Each structure stands twice: as structure tokens, then as C-alpha cells.
XYZ file of C-alpha atoms in Angstrom:
729
model
C 3.067 -11.369 39.259
C 5.343 -9.144 37.244
C 6.027 -12.119 34.700
C 2.512 -12.554 34.486
C 1.555 -8.957 33.634
C 4.396 -8.820 31.111
C 2.533 -11.630 29.288
C -0.716 -9.805 29.092
C -0.036 -7.372 26.005
C 1.518 -9.982 23.993
C -1.251 -12.684 24.763
C -3.794 -9.948 23.783
C -2.281 -9.370 20.204
C -2.124 -13.096 19.694
C -5.861 -13.462 20.534
C -6.946 -10.539 18.389
C -4.764 -12.008 15.358
C -5.968 -15.490 15.565
C -9.679 -14.545 15.992
C -10.256 -11.881 13.588
C -12.128 -13.013 10.535
C -10.947 -14.620 7.579
C -10.842 -12.454 4.359
C -13.705 -13.652 2.093
C -11.447 -13.442 -1.119
C -9.656 -16.701 -1.847
C -5.675 -16.436 -0.939
C -3.350 -17.326 -3.920
C -1.680 -20.852 -3.328
C 1.670 -20.981 -1.689
C 4.368 -21.495 -4.478
C 6.192 -24.279 -2.724
C 3.100 -26.270 -2.657
C 1.929 -25.675 -6.330
C 2.604 -28.904 -8.667
C 1.337 -29.648 -12.142
C -1.571 -31.984 -12.374
C -0.683 -35.601 -13.456
C -3.601 -37.769 -14.807
C -4.020 -40.946 -13.039
C -3.172 -44.076 -14.856
C -5.523 -46.843 -15.262
C -5.140 -49.736 -12.806
C -2.376 -52.291 -13.836
C -0.289 -49.701 -16.083
C 2.381 -47.367 -15.648
C 2.110 -43.556 -15.565
C 2.387 -42.116 -19.152
C 5.050 -39.406 -19.150
C 4.176 -35.997 -20.191
C 5.730 -34.966 -23.578
C 9.200 -33.459 -23.519
C 9.285 -29.652 -23.610
C 11.111 -27.963 -26.336
C 13.429 -25.079 -25.974
C 13.794 -22.017 -28.327
C 16.732 -23.686 -30.249
C 14.741 -26.903 -30.813
C 16.385 -29.066 -28.307
C 14.445 -31.265 -25.900
C 14.493 -31.003 -22.303
C 12.951 -33.056 -19.546
C 9.555 -31.292 -18.142
C 9.126 -31.029 -14.600
C 5.947 -32.906 -14.970
C 7.788 -35.948 -16.406
C 10.378 -35.917 -13.623
C 7.606 -36.019 -11.102
C 6.046 -38.946 -12.697
C 9.133 -41.029 -12.833
C 9.842 -39.842 -9.029
C 6.626 -40.872 -8.021
C 7.047 -44.427 -9.876
C 10.227 -44.961 -8.234
C 8.820 -43.979 -4.796
C 5.947 -46.692 -5.347
C 8.511 -49.118 -6.218
C 10.585 -48.424 -3.352
C 7.398 -48.702 -1.022
C 7.119 -52.326 -2.108
C 10.284 -53.198 -0.542
C 9.010 -52.542 2.876
C 6.053 -54.813 3.789
C 3.742 -54.045 6.665
C 1.689 -57.235 6.247
C 0.265 -58.365 9.771
C 1.721 -55.441 11.594
C 0.264 -52.725 13.558
C 0.944 -49.736 11.890
C 0.496 -45.757 12.265
C 1.050 -43.301 9.563
C 2.122 -39.776 10.161
C 2.193 -37.053 7.276
C 2.856 -33.189 7.304
C -0.296 -32.338 8.214
C 0.107 -34.569 11.529
C 3.265 -32.757 12.210
C 1.680 -29.398 11.645
C -1.207 -30.123 13.936
C 1.327 -30.885 16.809
C 1.295 -28.009 19.426
C 4.804 -27.173 18.266
C 4.400 -28.218 14.846
C 7.661 -28.754 13.031
C 9.518 -27.595 16.102
C 8.587 -30.592 18.038
C 11.004 -33.317 18.427
C 10.580 -36.795 16.886
C 9.714 -38.108 20.176
C 6.778 -35.858 20.597
C 5.597 -37.071 17.341
C 5.897 -40.736 17.909
C 4.241 -40.195 21.396
C 0.991 -39.944 19.272
C 0.751 -43.608 18.693
C -0.657 -45.942 21.361
C 1.755 -48.121 23.738
C 4.410 -45.377 23.574
C 5.627 -44.385 27.127
C 7.498 -41.224 28.004
C 10.542 -41.259 29.725
C 13.375 -38.809 30.968
C 16.428 -37.801 28.455
C 13.915 -37.694 25.502
C 13.657 -41.529 25.607
C 10.546 -43.449 24.491
C 9.511 -47.150 25.462
C 7.389 -48.902 23.219
C 5.575 -51.977 24.294
C 7.392 -52.315 27.450
C 10.921 -52.290 25.753
C 13.640 -49.855 26.492
C 14.327 -48.109 23.661
C 14.801 -50.722 20.854
C 13.719 -48.466 17.760
C 15.014 -48.648 14.489
C 15.174 -45.605 12.502
C 14.882 -45.786 8.785
C 15.052 -42.927 6.076
C 13.368 -43.991 2.875
C 13.911 -47.570 3.815
C 17.538 -47.350 4.803
C 18.520 -48.284 8.193
C 20.263 -45.254 10.005
C 23.138 -46.376 11.825
C 22.609 -46.314 15.689
C 23.683 -43.289 17.704
C 25.244 -43.173 21.243
C 22.147 -42.386 23.264
C 21.903 -39.002 24.629
C 19.575 -36.090 25.381
C 19.506 -34.529 22.005
C 17.011 -35.315 19.132
C 19.303 -36.180 16.338
C 17.045 -36.378 13.612
C 13.995 -33.922 14.290
C 10.691 -33.514 12.179
C 11.535 -30.806 9.758
C 12.845 -33.014 6.896
C 9.871 -35.609 7.284
C 7.196 -35.927 4.350
C 5.643 -38.753 5.994
C 6.534 -41.209 8.824
C 5.300 -44.777 9.100
C 5.467 -46.294 12.757
C 5.193 -50.139 12.463
C 5.109 -52.461 15.826
C 3.904 -56.029 16.614
C 4.866 -59.004 14.627
C 7.077 -57.286 11.940
C 8.223 -59.445 8.592
C 11.576 -60.912 8.142
C 12.766 -57.733 6.449
C 13.163 -55.972 9.999
C 15.714 -57.057 12.395
C 18.080 -56.140 15.352
C 15.555 -53.185 16.858
C 12.236 -54.476 16.345
C 9.720 -52.888 19.230
C 9.066 -50.280 16.629
C 10.184 -49.301 13.162
C 10.338 -45.660 12.441
C 10.308 -45.307 8.682
C 10.622 -41.755 7.590
C 10.211 -40.684 3.869
C 12.132 -37.437 3.537
C 10.741 -34.166 1.906
C 12.001 -33.742 -1.442
C 12.804 -30.390 -3.800
C 10.154 -31.585 -6.276
C 7.314 -30.908 -3.641
C 8.952 -27.960 -2.045
C 10.146 -26.085 -5.123
C 11.425 -23.196 -2.982
C 12.107 -22.479 0.764
C 10.980 -21.507 3.950
C 12.523 -19.891 6.946
C 11.087 -19.985 10.419
C 11.742 -18.218 13.773
C 10.333 -20.026 17.023
C 10.984 -19.349 20.622
C 9.418 -18.441 23.949
C 9.690 -19.444 27.481
C 13.153 -20.425 29.165
C 15.027 -18.669 26.784
C 14.188 -20.763 23.915
C 15.329 -19.657 20.518
C 14.945 -21.715 17.411
C 15.479 -20.405 13.870
C 15.522 -22.845 11.115
C 15.374 -22.890 7.223
C 14.929 -25.299 4.488
C 15.397 -25.208 0.639
C 14.575 -27.329 -2.165
C 13.930 -27.962 -5.960
C 14.597 -29.832 -9.071
C 16.705 -29.409 -12.308
C 16.573 -31.982 -15.153
C 15.946 -34.721 -13.016
C 18.256 -33.672 -10.083
C 16.160 -33.230 -6.763
C 17.774 -31.569 -3.895
C 16.572 -30.668 -0.250
C 18.243 -29.304 2.747
C 17.277 -28.069 5.983
C 19.063 -26.760 9.156
C 18.104 -25.730 12.781
C 19.891 -24.031 15.570
C 18.152 -24.525 19.114
C 18.977 -23.110 22.481
C 16.998 -23.234 25.710
C 17.481 -23.151 29.424
C 15.745 -26.510 29.823
C 18.188 -28.790 28.080
C 17.452 -31.760 30.275
C 14.701 -32.514 32.717
C 14.863 -30.533 35.885
C 15.833 -32.661 38.765
C 13.359 -30.263 40.993
C 9.817 -29.213 40.601
C 10.922 -25.403 40.286
C 9.906 -23.260 37.503
C 13.279 -22.406 36.856
C 16.090 -25.154 36.657
C 19.624 -24.263 37.701
C 22.549 -24.643 35.186
C 20.585 -26.372 32.502
C 21.260 -24.348 29.309
C 21.703 -26.275 26.000
C 22.818 -25.293 22.621
C 22.035 -27.620 19.772
C 22.258 -27.627 15.899
C 20.910 -30.128 13.536
C 21.138 -30.436 9.433
C 19.909 -32.532 6.725
C 20.563 -32.653 2.826
C 18.799 -34.854 0.401
C 20.117 -35.281 -3.294
C 18.617 -37.679 -5.900
C 19.342 -37.843 -9.677
C 16.876 -39.921 -12.070
C 19.191 -41.310 -14.419
C 16.476 -42.944 -16.491
C 12.896 -43.549 -15.598
C 14.190 -47.023 -13.988
C 17.018 -45.751 -12.095
C 17.703 -43.310 -9.605
C 21.007 -42.523 -7.490
C 21.186 -40.340 -4.427
C 22.850 -39.627 -1.065
C 21.977 -38.175 2.149
C 23.805 -36.466 4.934
C 22.795 -35.825 8.359
C 24.466 -33.835 11.143
C 23.427 -33.232 14.985
C 25.658 -31.466 17.919
C 24.258 -30.882 21.357
C 25.976 -29.096 24.202
C 24.250 -29.624 27.395
C 24.752 -28.290 30.962
C 23.703 -31.126 33.524
C 21.171 -29.494 35.892
C 21.870 -28.924 39.524
C 19.837 -29.926 42.826
C 20.523 -27.489 45.252
C 20.868 -27.785 49.052
C 22.509 -31.243 48.790
C 24.592 -32.329 51.737
C 28.402 -33.174 51.096
C 29.262 -36.782 51.766
C 32.890 -36.491 51.236
C 35.629 -34.197 52.260
C 38.460 -32.813 49.834
C 41.445 -31.173 51.095
C 41.569 -27.567 50.718
C 37.792 -27.258 50.186
C 35.661 -26.072 52.895
C 32.482 -25.208 51.224
C 30.965 -25.925 47.873
C 27.066 -25.595 47.283
C 25.504 -28.117 45.074
C 23.727 -25.676 43.079
C 27.453 -24.615 41.862
C 28.079 -27.799 40.238
C 29.411 -27.622 36.497
C 28.968 -30.804 34.878
C 28.464 -30.572 31.127
C 28.088 -33.266 28.095
C 28.565 -32.912 24.432
C 26.952 -35.069 21.659
C 27.995 -35.261 18.144
C 26.220 -37.353 15.607
C 27.019 -37.375 11.776
C 26.149 -39.880 9.174
C 26.101 -40.122 5.256
C 24.271 -42.528 3.096
C 24.658 -43.244 -0.713
C 22.206 -45.440 -2.503
C 20.977 -46.591 -5.842
C 17.479 -47.604 -6.340
C 15.746 -49.088 -9.539
C 13.276 -51.059 -11.509
C 14.004 -53.879 -13.966
C 10.756 -55.662 -14.962
C 9.319 -57.222 -12.144
C 12.233 -56.792 -9.916
C 12.589 -53.654 -7.636
C 15.828 -53.106 -5.645
C 17.830 -50.574 -3.552
C 21.474 -50.812 -2.333
C 22.907 -48.328 0.065
C 26.184 -47.682 1.671
C 26.446 -45.984 4.976
C 29.017 -44.464 7.438
C 28.258 -42.872 10.949
C 30.370 -41.109 13.641
C 28.820 -40.616 16.975
C 30.623 -39.628 20.141
C 29.589 -38.521 23.728
C 31.872 -36.591 26.059
C 31.195 -36.110 29.790
C 33.047 -33.585 31.866
C 32.476 -33.771 35.747
C 32.883 -30.815 38.013
C 36.373 -31.912 39.409
C 35.944 -30.520 42.923
C 31.988 -30.845 43.423
C 31.572 -34.250 41.975
C 34.422 -35.770 44.534
C 32.691 -33.649 47.617
C 28.952 -35.149 46.689
C 29.785 -38.452 45.008
C 33.333 -39.483 45.761
C 33.820 -40.042 41.977
C 34.552 -37.371 39.354
C 34.910 -39.331 36.100
C 35.674 -37.878 32.662
C 33.981 -39.995 30.193
C 34.470 -40.110 26.314
C 32.869 -42.543 24.045
C 33.136 -42.844 20.295
C 31.633 -45.083 17.515
C 32.424 -45.250 14.103
C 30.223 -47.580 11.827
C 30.361 -48.699 8.119
C 27.954 -50.919 6.297
C 25.848 -51.937 3.437
C 22.013 -52.848 3.074
C 20.565 -54.257 0.076
C 16.682 -54.717 -0.439
C 15.006 -56.479 -3.428
C 11.366 -57.446 -4.243
C 10.252 -59.762 -7.298
C 6.639 -59.901 -8.558
C 6.441 -63.517 -9.106
C 2.888 -63.750 -10.007
C -0.549 -62.387 -8.956
C -0.206 -64.593 -5.755
C 3.420 -64.289 -4.820
C 5.564 -61.273 -4.311
C 9.109 -62.310 -3.238
C 11.598 -60.342 -0.955
C 15.203 -60.868 0.065
C 18.225 -58.991 1.274
C 21.110 -58.596 3.398
C 22.624 -56.007 5.999
C 26.354 -55.884 7.177
C 27.920 -53.211 9.510
C 31.257 -53.007 11.114
C 31.515 -51.017 14.157
C 34.787 -49.607 16.007
C 33.918 -48.263 19.371
C 36.286 -46.703 22.246
C 35.474 -45.891 25.706
C 37.792 -43.863 27.581
C 37.668 -42.932 31.393
C 39.749 -40.953 33.856
C 38.300 -41.278 37.455
C 39.182 -39.163 40.268
C 38.485 -41.036 43.561
C 39.334 -41.075 47.419
C 41.050 -44.038 48.881
C 38.513 -45.926 51.151
C 38.608 -48.365 54.195
C 37.282 -51.791 53.836
C 33.654 -50.692 55.041
C 33.603 -48.112 52.333
C 34.326 -45.082 54.283
C 36.691 -42.446 52.882
C 40.302 -43.026 54.365
C 42.050 -40.097 52.741
C 41.099 -36.598 51.336
C 43.499 -36.604 48.706
C 42.148 -37.948 45.432
C 43.714 -40.237 43.068
C 43.015 -41.007 39.473
C 42.309 -44.254 37.529
C 42.196 -44.835 34.016
C 39.895 -47.361 32.236
C 40.234 -47.525 28.529
C 38.541 -49.933 25.951
C 38.669 -50.336 22.150
C 36.621 -52.760 20.267
C 35.624 -53.740 16.881
C 32.355 -55.543 16.542
C 30.209 -56.841 13.332
C 26.588 -57.111 12.662
C 25.286 -59.102 9.638
C 22.438 -60.762 8.264
C 20.431 -62.159 5.358
C 16.350 -62.539 4.952
C 13.864 -63.919 2.503
C 10.313 -64.028 2.335
C 7.231 -64.551 0.448
C 3.901 -62.441 0.451
C 1.327 -64.893 -0.545
C -2.156 -63.829 -1.552
C -3.788 -66.978 -0.607
C -7.407 -65.681 -1.369
C -8.824 -62.391 -2.382
C -9.555 -61.932 1.482
C -6.394 -63.716 2.885
C -2.559 -62.444 2.922
C 0.038 -64.468 4.430
C 3.766 -63.225 4.706
C 6.092 -65.715 5.900
C 9.992 -66.093 5.784
C 12.914 -65.917 7.928
C 16.286 -64.028 8.503
C 19.602 -65.170 9.948
C 21.728 -62.849 11.890
C 24.962 -63.031 13.280
C 26.438 -60.592 16.234
C 30.043 -60.418 16.842
C 30.949 -57.978 19.495
C 32.365 -58.959 23.034
C 30.764 -62.185 22.395
C 29.785 -63.792 19.073
C 25.997 -65.299 18.845
C 23.729 -66.088 15.776
C 20.094 -67.022 15.223
C 17.677 -68.447 12.439
C 14.454 -66.280 13.056
C 11.067 -67.700 11.442
C 8.305 -65.127 10.940
C 4.752 -65.522 9.774
C 2.053 -62.805 9.607
C -1.724 -63.044 8.235
C -4.138 -60.591 7.088
C -7.644 -61.241 6.654
C -10.363 -59.066 5.319
C -13.481 -60.032 7.156
C -15.594 -57.563 5.173
C -14.865 -54.377 3.266
C -14.348 -52.452 6.618
C -12.877 -54.968 8.985
C -9.245 -56.458 8.930
C -8.055 -59.094 11.122
C -4.205 -59.725 11.576
C -2.249 -62.277 13.570
C 1.414 -62.901 13.647
C 4.397 -64.666 15.393
C 7.864 -63.629 15.202
C 11.204 -65.193 16.455
C 13.487 -62.084 17.636
C 17.249 -61.460 17.962
C 18.176 -58.143 19.500
C 21.756 -57.584 20.070
C 22.955 -55.093 22.668
C 24.005 -51.590 21.536
C 27.996 -52.399 21.164
C 28.751 -48.356 21.377
C 27.313 -48.628 25.111
C 28.891 -51.588 26.531
C 31.836 -50.577 28.817
C 33.365 -53.617 30.114
C 34.835 -52.423 33.243
C 37.762 -53.980 35.282
C 36.271 -54.046 38.813
C 39.513 -54.683 40.559
C 40.935 -51.265 39.315
C 38.581 -49.505 41.937
C 38.691 -51.709 44.798
C 39.809 -49.933 47.924
C 38.148 -46.524 46.647
C 35.005 -44.686 47.091
C 34.293 -46.109 43.359
C 34.390 -49.625 44.396
C 31.861 -51.481 42.707
C 28.906 -53.094 44.604
C 29.600 -56.519 42.750
C 32.579 -58.144 41.607
C 30.751 -60.229 39.166
C 30.537 -58.957 35.323
C 29.420 -61.482 32.911
C 29.075 -60.186 29.317
C 26.235 -58.636 27.911
C 24.357 -60.905 25.285
C 21.767 -60.731 22.483
C 18.159 -61.057 23.560
C 16.057 -63.808 22.145
C 12.197 -63.699 21.797
C 9.211 -65.508 20.960
C 6.628 -62.503 19.847
C 2.916 -62.935 19.337
C 0.443 -60.458 18.184
C -3.080 -60.270 16.954
C -5.573 -57.289 16.355
C -8.513 -56.077 14.706
C -9.201 -52.703 12.672
C -12.626 -51.513 11.652
C -13.796 -48.474 9.811
C -17.250 -47.535 11.164
C -17.258 -44.716 8.544
C -14.797 -43.552 5.936
C -13.892 -40.943 8.615
C -13.924 -43.071 11.888
C -11.268 -45.778 12.298
C -10.786 -47.752 15.412
C -8.193 -50.863 16.283
C -7.646 -53.060 19.030
C -4.282 -54.902 19.607
C -2.911 -57.459 21.736
C 0.852 -58.868 22.293
C 2.929 -61.238 24.381
C 6.665 -61.600 24.492
C 8.571 -64.402 25.995
C 12.139 -63.361 26.393
C 15.308 -65.203 27.204
C 18.509 -62.714 28.069
C 16.119 -59.869 28.235
C 17.886 -56.453 27.473
C 17.565 -53.553 29.591
C 19.610 -50.314 30.124
C 20.462 -48.139 33.287
C 22.437 -44.997 34.183
C 24.608 -46.310 36.736
C 27.693 -44.336 36.662
C 28.553 -40.689 37.280
C 28.289 -39.941 33.650
C 24.823 -39.613 32.251
C 25.428 -42.595 29.671
C 23.383 -45.800 29.589
C 24.770 -49.124 30.174
C 23.034 -52.295 28.773
C 22.443 -55.600 30.970
C 20.569 -58.687 30.790
C 17.787 -60.426 32.748
C 17.762 -64.193 32.358
C 14.124 -64.360 31.513
C 11.525 -61.660 30.621
C 7.677 -61.485 30.307
C 6.092 -58.526 28.469
C 2.515 -58.437 27.104
C -0.159 -55.682 26.848
C -3.280 -54.648 24.934
C -3.944 -51.208 22.721
C -6.745 -49.584 21.729
C -6.487 -46.810 18.833
C -9.174 -44.432 17.559
C -9.339 -41.608 15.095
C -11.774 -39.431 13.426
C -10.902 -36.733 10.567
C -13.516 -35.085 8.680
C -13.812 -31.484 6.993
C -12.490 -29.006 9.761
C -12.519 -31.343 12.722
C -10.033 -34.161 13.534
C -9.753 -36.206 16.885
C -7.600 -39.224 18.047
C -7.377 -41.295 21.296
C -5.146 -43.905 22.187
C -5.243 -46.045 25.271
C -2.649 -48.944 26.281
C -2.260 -51.363 29.120
C 1.365 -53.017 29.637
C 3.363 -55.207 31.596
C 7.289 -55.714 31.508
C 8.888 -58.126 33.958
C 12.263 -59.417 34.349
C 14.059 -62.218 36.417
C 17.584 -62.648 37.527
C 20.345 -60.218 36.381
C 23.051 -62.454 34.532
C 25.109 -59.827 32.899
C 26.758 -56.333 34.401
C 26.178 -57.440 37.916
C 28.801 -55.103 39.283
C 26.131 -52.187 38.764
C 23.773 -53.889 41.595
C 24.268 -54.794 45.378
C 23.974 -58.073 46.478
C 20.703 -57.604 48.238
C 19.295 -56.342 44.964
C 20.692 -59.202 43.049
C 19.507 -61.841 45.471
C 15.955 -60.323 45.425
C 15.739 -60.044 41.528
C 16.985 -63.735 41.245
C 14.029 -65.013 43.314
C 11.248 -62.790 41.891
C 10.082 -61.270 38.427
C 10.169 -57.652 39.240
C 9.003 -54.708 36.742
C 11.307 -53.263 34.451
C 12.295 -49.634 35.594
C 10.335 -48.291 32.410
C 7.336 -50.320 32.956
C 4.200 -48.242 32.869
C 0.844 -50.085 33.543
C -1.306 -47.441 31.571
C -0.215 -44.952 29.020
C -2.713 -42.748 26.832
C -2.611 -39.928 24.206
C -5.190 -37.924 22.453
C -6.215 -34.658 20.778
C -8.663 -32.537 19.166
C -8.186 -30.013 16.155
C -10.726 -27.631 14.840
C -10.582 -25.048 11.772
C -12.347 -21.981 12.856
C -12.635 -19.134 10.459
C -9.193 -19.727 9.177
C -7.470 -20.344 12.389
C -6.545 -23.947 13.071
C -6.768 -24.673 16.996
C -5.784 -27.951 18.685
C -5.553 -29.527 22.136
C -3.522 -32.436 22.783
C -2.746 -34.688 25.883
C -0.544 -37.345 27.104
C -1.174 -39.455 30.156
C 1.047 -41.795 31.865
C 0.438 -43.959 35.185
C 3.878 -43.467 36.612
C 7.264 -45.343 35.758
C 8.857 -47.504 38.358
C 10.793 -46.596 41.442
C 12.225 -47.866 44.603
C 14.200 -50.699 45.721
C 14.166 -53.385 42.724
C 11.308 -51.247 41.047
C 8.763 -52.360 43.632
C 7.193 -48.869 43.684
C 5.606 -46.803 41.147
C 5.531 -43.022 40.493
C 2.103 -41.168 40.741
C 0.235 -40.815 37.515
C 0.255 -37.508 35.443
C -1.584 -35.876 32.393
C 0.137 -32.859 30.526
C -2.085 -30.804 28.138
C -0.698 -28.795 25.244
C -2.681 -26.010 23.246
C -1.949 -24.566 19.996
C -3.312 -22.134 17.427
C -2.149 -21.480 13.640
C -2.976 -19.125 10.941
C -1.875 -18.237 7.602
C -1.831 -14.477 7.251
C -2.175 -13.718 3.591
C -2.214 -9.887 4.113
C 1.052 -10.269 6.039
C 2.910 -11.345 3.043
C 1.625 -14.798 3.629
C 3.282 -15.220 6.942
C 2.152 -18.534 8.958
C 1.910 -17.661 12.669
C 1.825 -20.303 15.592
C 1.019 -19.841 19.293
C 1.654 -22.970 21.741
C 1.291 -23.512 25.304
C 3.134 -26.449 26.551
C 1.802 -27.980 29.728
C -1.344 -25.623 29.721
C -2.313 -26.231 33.398
C 1.361 -26.206 34.616
C 0.893 -29.630 36.094
C 3.863 -30.514 38.262
C 4.698 -34.103 37.731
C 7.754 -36.399 38.283
C 8.968 -38.562 35.473
C 11.834 -40.312 37.567
C 12.310 -40.038 41.419
C 16.183 -40.910 41.368
C 15.317 -44.350 42.815
C 14.803 -47.806 40.991
C 17.254 -49.900 38.830
C 19.701 -47.916 36.881
C 17.859 -44.625 37.600
C 20.550 -42.023 38.590
C 18.811 -38.755 39.463
C 15.068 -37.334 39.512
C 13.474 -35.712 36.717
C 10.515 -33.529 36.462
C 8.182 -32.627 33.318
C 8.486 -29.300 32.035
C 6.626 -26.652 33.441
C 4.142 -24.347 31.652
C 5.614 -22.472 28.748
C 4.570 -20.147 25.986
C 5.867 -20.221 22.439
C 5.656 -18.156 19.265
C 6.427 -19.193 15.789
C 6.627 -17.088 12.269
C 7.221 -19.179 9.093
C 7.658 -17.526 5.722
C 7.799 -19.599 2.512
C 9.410 -18.265 -0.649
């Protein structure tokens, strides 16, 4: 009751501020968004640069308007390198992000959940069209080297100018991670021309200050942003309580973008990204000890002290240019990623019989090149390559008890077992494709890519692709596509255990079998229709089917909260998605609904993680994948009333899988989030945001702690109140 009463004065002030009438006079435009107007060039011509400005001593200098025209021309050329012909694509911009309940303080996962066919999971994971993760992130068309998966949001939304989310049968340009392509176009200094500071916080001890700054100078464009975040909900609560136990997190994230236009046809640049997260692993109180440790008589499970630290750093340098009908971009990249799990040396032994210190590290270096050439009015050719070398290390030191043949503890004095692995792997591929405008109404993109994955196994594949789009009329488009996919496992997650090391201990593996994890191979089919009923109302319907061999999945099997990949021999995934959005004047609305089925049969790698009864059952049945969710939906409405932008969003899930071999499912849930934003010109131009997450305080379980590769229960966040202040300069 005291907590509720303490919120009343704050809520009253917020309501008065948001609902007061807007000033009748027109506020002056924000300096960070003011740009010089540029006249549009006639179709088929290149923009004409503005005349060079003259300085006081008679010398000439490049005007800001000219730089912006050149940058826009290069941006358009870069976009031609990333075709979306025949795909299902969803586009988000800064207005979309601002309309999120938490705005730019929202995670990238929360933004992508606005697309159909995306299922929410614990640990910040997303599942697109029945796949486990399998998302490829690109920044300005350049692949971001994969991180070791963890809890934190390594990228964020603050540096995004626009985001294109591409699913379905994707062209030959896209390889390796194909369930969804997240192509981010960065914010730039030429748009910002200034900076902003933001302070956001609220329930559960949440504090999130951030800042961004950018500008231009004689062709040089620079932008940077940094965020610090702390909260008492770092990982999903294993109980339904409003206050998690031992769940504090501190995170920081930064991004820097620099580019220099050397001439109207050539740009060089670079990007740096950083994220660091420290997490307490939340506790589930009231558990009963399963083992005894010499000298310890009592150790409540609420006092466990497990932690995990995640570090991700990456750097990208690129050159992008135009040479007649040729567009090109070549980039070099390097990425360092590590995860460090520290157990409670006493508590983990008492409750789990295992206390494992696990450190994983991955260093990746590579090159990417993409090119397009306009052959004539009917044909645009595209080709390119990707090459990546990755050095991974997995070090573990595991304290265990000796055990009897039946698995019971035989001694209360632990022993320590070391299991270390280092591996260097390569991933490289080439592609070529032709976008053919067969008729004014029909566009066909056909091509192929060839990829080689050389890790713990060496495999390769030639993957043909063909996609077609037909304009039925000016408002209706039909698309149809087929893609052959080749999906290598995450090398940084593979931990080839020596099963014999743990025999005769409380960490003895359920099965001695341990076949290597291999790439997944798919035949993927996609068809859909989009229709514009009015300029403001758009609807789409899309269906897909995937026939998979060596279907990849991941599970959290060990004591550390790190995922391990494994294969099903065969897999079948299919579904249908409906999307609709309306945007006109002061009102906007969107709605998505998706049905999905994802099934696998016969575990053929990583068998040591499964009991013999489960292996036998899966060998004789197609089972639901643990992340299979039959129905998912998202939607929202936003309305601008007297200068206050109010929005209400929701996500719905019919429940992920649980139980023996995923034969059961969790109950369905719906979460509503509410927000209101207002620009306060009379308060020095401050932007104010108020948000309520889980408006109706719905208690729902994301994971029950049972199912294939599910290590612990997790509940969705309970209701939280948040306030944000942003000042631009």
C-alpha cells in the first residue's frame, strides 16, 4: 500500500503535464533536425550539387548542402547492393522507434517483436518463423560478426536511423543466418548536426543515462552514442514474485560511426561497437538441497551467488563507391566476444552436484565485398564474397562429487575436472545473381551462392535461389520464392565434451554418444500477397514451408547459462502470417497474427545432453521444438492528442513448449504496454516520456524449466513505471 501511495503524487504531476493544452504558437524547429532543402532531380538523372561556398579570402569550401547531396547519392547506391525482391520485408524508422513504449530505451528485440512471426523467449531471445535465433545483423549492409549469445542487447536501438527486417525466401546475397535479416542503417552526423542527452529510469531500480552527438565538416561525417544501464531485473525472474532475488545487472554500450566523402563517387568510413554486461543469476528460494558438502550444514537457495559477464567489441572499416554503372562496397571487420560464468562454489554443489566455472572466447576477422552492375534496363547483376576466420576457446573447471554406479553421491568431498578446447574455423562463400525485369509487371531475381564451413567438420553447399514479384495492379503485389539454405552452427557455442572425464561423478553425462554438430540444409518455399486498400491502409498475407535436413537447435543444458547447438536429423517448419497497418494524420495502428509449426525428429548430435528414454522417443516421433509457439500476435495504436503522443502496444503468445520431449505447452499470455510523450517547448525544449510496462500486471511464464534444453523457469516482467527526459542541443 505504501508503494502505491508513493506513486500517486508522481502520477498526478505526469497526467497534468501531458494533458495540458498545447501552446497556440508554433515552436521553433529543433536544431538537430533542421536541414537545407535540396531540390529533387528529374527521374533518371543524378542530383546536381549546390554551388561551392566562398570564404572571405576567396577560397572555396564544400557546402553542407553539397555534402548531403553526395551522401544521399552514395546511400542510394549502397541500397542497390541489398535486394529484397520476392522477400517479406518490414521497415522501421526513427518514428517507429519513438512510438515504442520505451522509445530509444527499448531493446532491439522489443523493436523486432513488432513484426509478424516473431516469438518472444527468455534471455532476450527471439524466434522467427520457427527457427532458434538464426538472425543475421547487418549495419549499412555489412554483416556484424556473430557474438556469443547471452542476456544483454549488444546493439540497442539508439543509433538506428532505419531498420529493414527481411524474412522468407531471401536472394543469394544473404547466407548463413536466413530466418531473418536485420539490416540497420545508422544515424549520421549530417542528420543530427548536434546532440542529445537522455535520462530514463523507474521501477526495479532502473537507471539509464545516455548521450549522442554528431555532425559534419568538409565531407567528414561523424556520429557517436553511449548508454549506461542498471536494473534489478537483469534476467527473467525464475518466480512470479514482483521482486526478483539476486538479479542486478549493470551494462554499458557504445557505437561510433565515421565516414569521409573523398569525392562525389567515393566514401571511406568505419564503425566501432562495444557492449559489456555484468549479470547476477537470479535465485529461486525454498529449494531442497540434493547433495551434501563436507563442513556445510545449511545453505538457503536464496543466498546463491552465480554471475555472468559478457563482453562484445567489434570494428569495421569500409570503402564504398560508384564507377559508372558499377556500385561496390568492401569492408574489413574484427570482433572479440567472451562470456565468463562464475558459479557459487558451495551452493551449486549442494543443489546441483556441479559447480562449473566456464569461460568462452571468440575472435573473428574477415572481409566482405558486394557489387552491383546495371547491365541494361532489364538486368541488374550482383555478386560478392564473404570470408571469416574465427578462433574460439572454451575453458571449464568443474567441481563435482564422486558418485556410485547408480548416480548417487559417494563422497561429500568434491574433486575438480578441467575440460579445455581451442579451435580455429573458417567460413567463406561467393554469390552471383541477376535481377531481371522480364515485363513492366514482373521482376525475377535468380542466382546462387556457394559456401564452405570448416570448423569441427568441413562441409559445403551450392545453394540456388529464385524469387519473383508480380504487380497484379497498382495496389497489389504477388511474390513467390524458393531458396536452398546452408546454415552452419555457431562455432563459438560448440563445446565438444570428453564424456569419459565425468564418468563416476555427479556430473556424469546422460549418454556417451557425441556426434559432431553439422550445418543445416534446407529447401525453403515462400509465397505471399500485399495490397494497399488506401494510401494509408496496407495488408499482407504470407505463407512458408521449410524441409530441413540436420535441423539446428540450441539448448541450455549445463550449469552455465550458455547455449549449446545440436541437430535433429530431419525437420519440418511451416506457417502463415497476416499483417496490417494504418497510418494517417494523427492516428496510426498496426496488427500482426502468425501461425507456426516447427517439428524435429531424431537427435543426431550432442546426444550426451539427452537421457536414453528421450533419445528413443525423439527417434520415433516428430516432436515440437522447444521454441515452437503455435500462435503469436502483436499490435498497437498511437494517437497525437493536443500535442501529446499516446500509444498502447501488446504482444500475445500461445505459449512455448514444456515437459518430456516438449510434449506440453505453456499457457497463453498477453502483455500490454502504455506510453505518452510530449515536447515541452516552454521547458527549454525537453521531451518527456512516461511508460508503463505490463500495464495490467499480468503474471505469465515464458519457460517452466522443463523441455528439451530448458534449464530454469522464467517469468515475464511484472508491471513497471518509467519516466524519461531528453534534451537536444
